Short mmCIF file of C-alpha atoms and ligand atoms in Angstrom, two decimals:
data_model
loop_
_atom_site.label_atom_id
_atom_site.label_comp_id
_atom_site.label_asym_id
_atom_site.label_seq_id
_atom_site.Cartn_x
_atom_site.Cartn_y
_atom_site.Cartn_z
CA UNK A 15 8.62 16.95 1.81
CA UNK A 16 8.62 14.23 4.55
CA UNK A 17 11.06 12.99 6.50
CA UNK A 18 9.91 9.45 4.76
CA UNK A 19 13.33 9.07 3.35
CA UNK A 20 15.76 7.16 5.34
CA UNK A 21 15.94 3.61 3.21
CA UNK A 22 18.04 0.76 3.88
CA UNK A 23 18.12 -1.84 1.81
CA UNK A 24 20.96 -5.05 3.00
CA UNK A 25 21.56 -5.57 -0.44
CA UNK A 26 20.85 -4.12 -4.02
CA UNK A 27 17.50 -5.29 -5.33
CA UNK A 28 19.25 -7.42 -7.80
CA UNK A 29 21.10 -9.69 -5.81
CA UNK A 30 18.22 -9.63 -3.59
CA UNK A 31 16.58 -11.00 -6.36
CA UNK A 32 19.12 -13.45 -7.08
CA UNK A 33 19.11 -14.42 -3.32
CA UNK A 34 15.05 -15.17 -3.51
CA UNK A 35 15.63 -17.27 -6.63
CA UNK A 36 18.55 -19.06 -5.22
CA UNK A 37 17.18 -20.31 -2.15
CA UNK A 38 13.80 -21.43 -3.81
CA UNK A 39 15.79 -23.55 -6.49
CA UNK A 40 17.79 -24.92 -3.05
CA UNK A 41 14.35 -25.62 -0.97
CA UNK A 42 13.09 -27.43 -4.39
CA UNK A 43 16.36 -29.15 -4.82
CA UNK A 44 16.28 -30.23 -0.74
CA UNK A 45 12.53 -31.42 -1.54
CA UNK A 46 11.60 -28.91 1.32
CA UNK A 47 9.21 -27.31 -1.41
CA UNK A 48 7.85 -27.72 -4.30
CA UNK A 49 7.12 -25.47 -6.87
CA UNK A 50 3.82 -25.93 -6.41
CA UNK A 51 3.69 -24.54 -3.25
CA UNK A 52 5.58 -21.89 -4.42
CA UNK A 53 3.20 -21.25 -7.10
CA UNK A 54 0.11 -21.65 -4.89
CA UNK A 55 2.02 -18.66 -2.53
CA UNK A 56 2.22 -16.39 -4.96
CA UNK A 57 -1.13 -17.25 -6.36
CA UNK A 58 -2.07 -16.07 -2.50
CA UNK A 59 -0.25 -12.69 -2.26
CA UNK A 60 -1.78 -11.98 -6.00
CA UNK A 61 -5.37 -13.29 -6.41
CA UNK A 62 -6.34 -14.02 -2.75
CA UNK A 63 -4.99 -11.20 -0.35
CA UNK A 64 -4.89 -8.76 -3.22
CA UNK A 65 -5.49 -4.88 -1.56
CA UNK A 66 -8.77 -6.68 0.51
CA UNK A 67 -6.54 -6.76 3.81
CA UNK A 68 -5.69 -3.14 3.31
CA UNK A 69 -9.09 -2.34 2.66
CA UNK A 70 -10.60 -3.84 5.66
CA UNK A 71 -7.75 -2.39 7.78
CA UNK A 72 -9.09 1.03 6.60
CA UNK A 73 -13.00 0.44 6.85
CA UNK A 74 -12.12 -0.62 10.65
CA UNK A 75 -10.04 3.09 10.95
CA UNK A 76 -12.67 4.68 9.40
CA UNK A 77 -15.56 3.19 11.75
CA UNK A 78 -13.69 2.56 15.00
CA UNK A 79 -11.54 6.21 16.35
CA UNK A 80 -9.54 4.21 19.07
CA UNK A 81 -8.54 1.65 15.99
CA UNK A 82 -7.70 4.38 14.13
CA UNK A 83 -5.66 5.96 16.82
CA UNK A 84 -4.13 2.66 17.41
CA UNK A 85 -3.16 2.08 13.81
CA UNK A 86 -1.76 5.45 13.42
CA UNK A 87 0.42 4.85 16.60
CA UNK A 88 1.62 1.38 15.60
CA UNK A 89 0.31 0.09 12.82
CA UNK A 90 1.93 -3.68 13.01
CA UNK A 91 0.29 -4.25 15.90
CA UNK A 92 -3.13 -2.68 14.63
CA UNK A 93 -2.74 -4.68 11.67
CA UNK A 94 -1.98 -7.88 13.76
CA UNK A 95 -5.68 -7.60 15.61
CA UNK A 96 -7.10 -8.08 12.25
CA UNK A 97 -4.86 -11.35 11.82
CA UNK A 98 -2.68 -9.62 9.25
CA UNK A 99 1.03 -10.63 9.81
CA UNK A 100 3.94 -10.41 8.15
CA UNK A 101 5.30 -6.53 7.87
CA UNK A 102 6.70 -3.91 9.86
CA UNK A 103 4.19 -1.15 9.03
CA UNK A 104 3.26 2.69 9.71
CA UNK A 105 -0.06 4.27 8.28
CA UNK A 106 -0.19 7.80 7.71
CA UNK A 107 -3.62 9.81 7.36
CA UNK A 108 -4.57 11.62 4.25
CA UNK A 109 -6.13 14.99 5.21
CA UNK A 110 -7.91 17.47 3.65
CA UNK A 111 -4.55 19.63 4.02
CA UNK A 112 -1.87 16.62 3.71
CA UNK A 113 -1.92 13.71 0.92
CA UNK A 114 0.46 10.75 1.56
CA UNK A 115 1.87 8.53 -1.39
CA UNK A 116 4.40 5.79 -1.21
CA UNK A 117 7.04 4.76 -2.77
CA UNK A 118 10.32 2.30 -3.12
CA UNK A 119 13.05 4.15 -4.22
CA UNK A 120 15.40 1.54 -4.68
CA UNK A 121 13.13 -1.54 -5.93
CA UNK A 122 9.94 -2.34 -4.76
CA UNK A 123 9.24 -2.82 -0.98
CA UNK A 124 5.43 -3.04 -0.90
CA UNK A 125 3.24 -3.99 2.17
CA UNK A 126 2.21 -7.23 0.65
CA UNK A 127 0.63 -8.54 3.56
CA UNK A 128 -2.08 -5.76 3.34
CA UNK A 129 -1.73 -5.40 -0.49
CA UNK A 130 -1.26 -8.74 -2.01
CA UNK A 131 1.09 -8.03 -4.71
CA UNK A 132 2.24 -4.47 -6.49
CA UNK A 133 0.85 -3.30 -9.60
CA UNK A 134 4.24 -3.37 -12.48
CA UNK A 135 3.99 0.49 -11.83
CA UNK A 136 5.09 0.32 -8.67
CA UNK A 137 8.23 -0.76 -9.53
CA UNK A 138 8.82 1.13 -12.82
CA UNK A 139 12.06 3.13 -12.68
CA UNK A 140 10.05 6.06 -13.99
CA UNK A 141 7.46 5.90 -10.47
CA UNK A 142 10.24 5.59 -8.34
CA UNK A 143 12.30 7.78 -9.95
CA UNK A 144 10.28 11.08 -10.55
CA UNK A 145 7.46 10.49 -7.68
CA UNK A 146 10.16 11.55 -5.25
CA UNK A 147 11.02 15.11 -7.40
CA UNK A 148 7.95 16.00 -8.54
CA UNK A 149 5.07 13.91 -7.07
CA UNK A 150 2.42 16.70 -7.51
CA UNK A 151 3.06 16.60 -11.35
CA UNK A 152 3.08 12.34 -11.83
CA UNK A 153 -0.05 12.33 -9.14
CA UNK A 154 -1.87 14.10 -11.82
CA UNK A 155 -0.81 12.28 -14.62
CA UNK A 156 -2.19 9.19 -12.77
CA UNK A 157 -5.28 11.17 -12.40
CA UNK A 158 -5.16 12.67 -9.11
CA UNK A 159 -4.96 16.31 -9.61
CA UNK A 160 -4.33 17.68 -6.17
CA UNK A 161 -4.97 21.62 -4.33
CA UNK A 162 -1.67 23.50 -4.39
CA UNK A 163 -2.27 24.51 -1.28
CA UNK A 164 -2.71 20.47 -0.31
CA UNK A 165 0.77 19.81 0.77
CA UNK A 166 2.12 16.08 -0.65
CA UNK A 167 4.05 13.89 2.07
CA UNK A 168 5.86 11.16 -0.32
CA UNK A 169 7.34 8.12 1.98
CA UNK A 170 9.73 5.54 0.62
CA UNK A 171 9.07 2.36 1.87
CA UNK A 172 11.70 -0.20 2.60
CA UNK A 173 12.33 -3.55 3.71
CA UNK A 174 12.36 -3.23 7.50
CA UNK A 175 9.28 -0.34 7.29
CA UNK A 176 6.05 -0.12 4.60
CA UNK A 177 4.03 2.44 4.77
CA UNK A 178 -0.15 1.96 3.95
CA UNK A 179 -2.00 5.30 3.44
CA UNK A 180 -4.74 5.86 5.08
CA UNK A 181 -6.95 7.63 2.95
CA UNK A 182 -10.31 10.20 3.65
CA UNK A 183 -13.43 8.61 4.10
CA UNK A 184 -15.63 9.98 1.58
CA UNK A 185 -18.25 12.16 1.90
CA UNK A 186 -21.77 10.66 1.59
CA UNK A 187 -20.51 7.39 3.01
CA UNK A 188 -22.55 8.47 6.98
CA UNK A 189 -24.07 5.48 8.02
CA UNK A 190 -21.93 2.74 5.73
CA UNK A 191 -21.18 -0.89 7.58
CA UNK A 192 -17.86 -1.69 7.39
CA UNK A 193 -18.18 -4.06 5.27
CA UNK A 194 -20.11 -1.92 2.46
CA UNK A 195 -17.08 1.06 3.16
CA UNK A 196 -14.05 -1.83 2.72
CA UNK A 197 -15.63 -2.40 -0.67
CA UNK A 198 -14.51 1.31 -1.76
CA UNK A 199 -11.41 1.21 -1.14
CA UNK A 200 -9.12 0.41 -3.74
CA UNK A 201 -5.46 -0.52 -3.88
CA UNK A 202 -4.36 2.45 -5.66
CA UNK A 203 -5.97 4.57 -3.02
CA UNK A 204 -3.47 2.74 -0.07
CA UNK A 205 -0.84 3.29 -2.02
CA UNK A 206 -1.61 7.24 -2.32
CA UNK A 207 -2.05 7.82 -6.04
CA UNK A 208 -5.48 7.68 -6.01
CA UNK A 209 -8.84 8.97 -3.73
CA UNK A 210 -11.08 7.33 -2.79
CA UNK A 211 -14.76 7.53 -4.68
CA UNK A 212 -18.16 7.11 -3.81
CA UNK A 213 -19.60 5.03 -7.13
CA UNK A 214 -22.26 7.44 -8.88
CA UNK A 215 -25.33 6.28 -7.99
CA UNK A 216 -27.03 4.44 -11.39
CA UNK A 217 -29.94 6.54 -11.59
CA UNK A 218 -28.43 9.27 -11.52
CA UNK A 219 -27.27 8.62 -15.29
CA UNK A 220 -23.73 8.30 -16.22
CA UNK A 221 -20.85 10.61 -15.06
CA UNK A 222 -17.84 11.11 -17.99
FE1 FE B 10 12.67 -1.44 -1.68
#
């Protein structure tokens, strides 16, 4: 296990909650926004960010070494060059020896400014519950069935620091543009629960 675990969290996710929906009904009521515009924000952190920050953030790690190095040193900042603002973040490597996953143990802290939006999992009780005491065992019910000897780092992300996995470039990629290696990599993969996969080729016929 990881020393991932310090969280601190002002105030329990419900009355953070509470808080969020509070000040938007104030900001409506003041005329200083509309729902609209709150609608249109979310529709921005959902449908238009989605993981496609996160992914290019990788392909650049993946391509460039003193990015890379950069982004595993501080990661805000690395972020930042790509115009990606808004988080306090760290990136940790996936190795062939070490797998990272994240989690929020208390609600859902979630590096939205890479990620868009979490999936509803995320957040379960259940994922942030047992992916702390036995990660190994929900990893493979999520269909990641990881080495023993492949040790699992589990980080719990929190308001003041999110974590983004960096995961392994995948074999067979030599060669890829950024652009074409960005298009792998998937949200799931960033958040740790998940590899990322090559796409079988279509002539080779079809993989179960
Ligand atoms: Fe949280």
């Amino acid at each position: 296990m990881s020393d991932g675990h310090t969280h601190h969290h002002p105030t329990p996710p419900s009355e953070a909650e509470l808080r969020t929906k509070a000040i938007e009904s104030l900001l409506i009521e003041k005329g200083l926004l509309s729902s609209d515009v709150i609608d249109r924000i979310i529709q921005y952190y959902e449908q238009d960010v989605g993981p496609l920050y996160g992914a290019r953030v990788v392909a650049r790690a993946w391509t460039d070494p003193a990015y890379k190095q950069r982004l595993l040193t501080d990661a805000t900042a690395a972020i930042e060059e790509l115009g990606y603002v808004g988080n306090h973040m760290r990136v940790v490597e996936n190795t062939p020896q070490v797998h990272n996953v994240v989690v929020c143990t208390l609600c859902s802290c979630y590096p939205w400014a890479v990620l868009g939006l979490p999936p509803s999992w995320y957040k379960s009780f259940e994922y942030r519950s047992r992916m702390v005491l036995e990660p190994r065992a929900v990893l493979r019910e999520m269909g990641l069935d990881l080495p023993d000897d492949v040790e699992i780092r589990v980080w719990d992300s929190s308001a003041e620091l999110r974590y983004l996995v960096l995961p392994e470039r995948p074999a067979g990629t030599e060669g890829w543009s950024e652009e074409e290696l960005a298009r792998l990599v998937t949200r799931d993969a960033m958040i740790g629960v998940a590899k990322v996969q090559v796409p079988a080729p279509v002539a080779g016929g079809e993989t179960p």
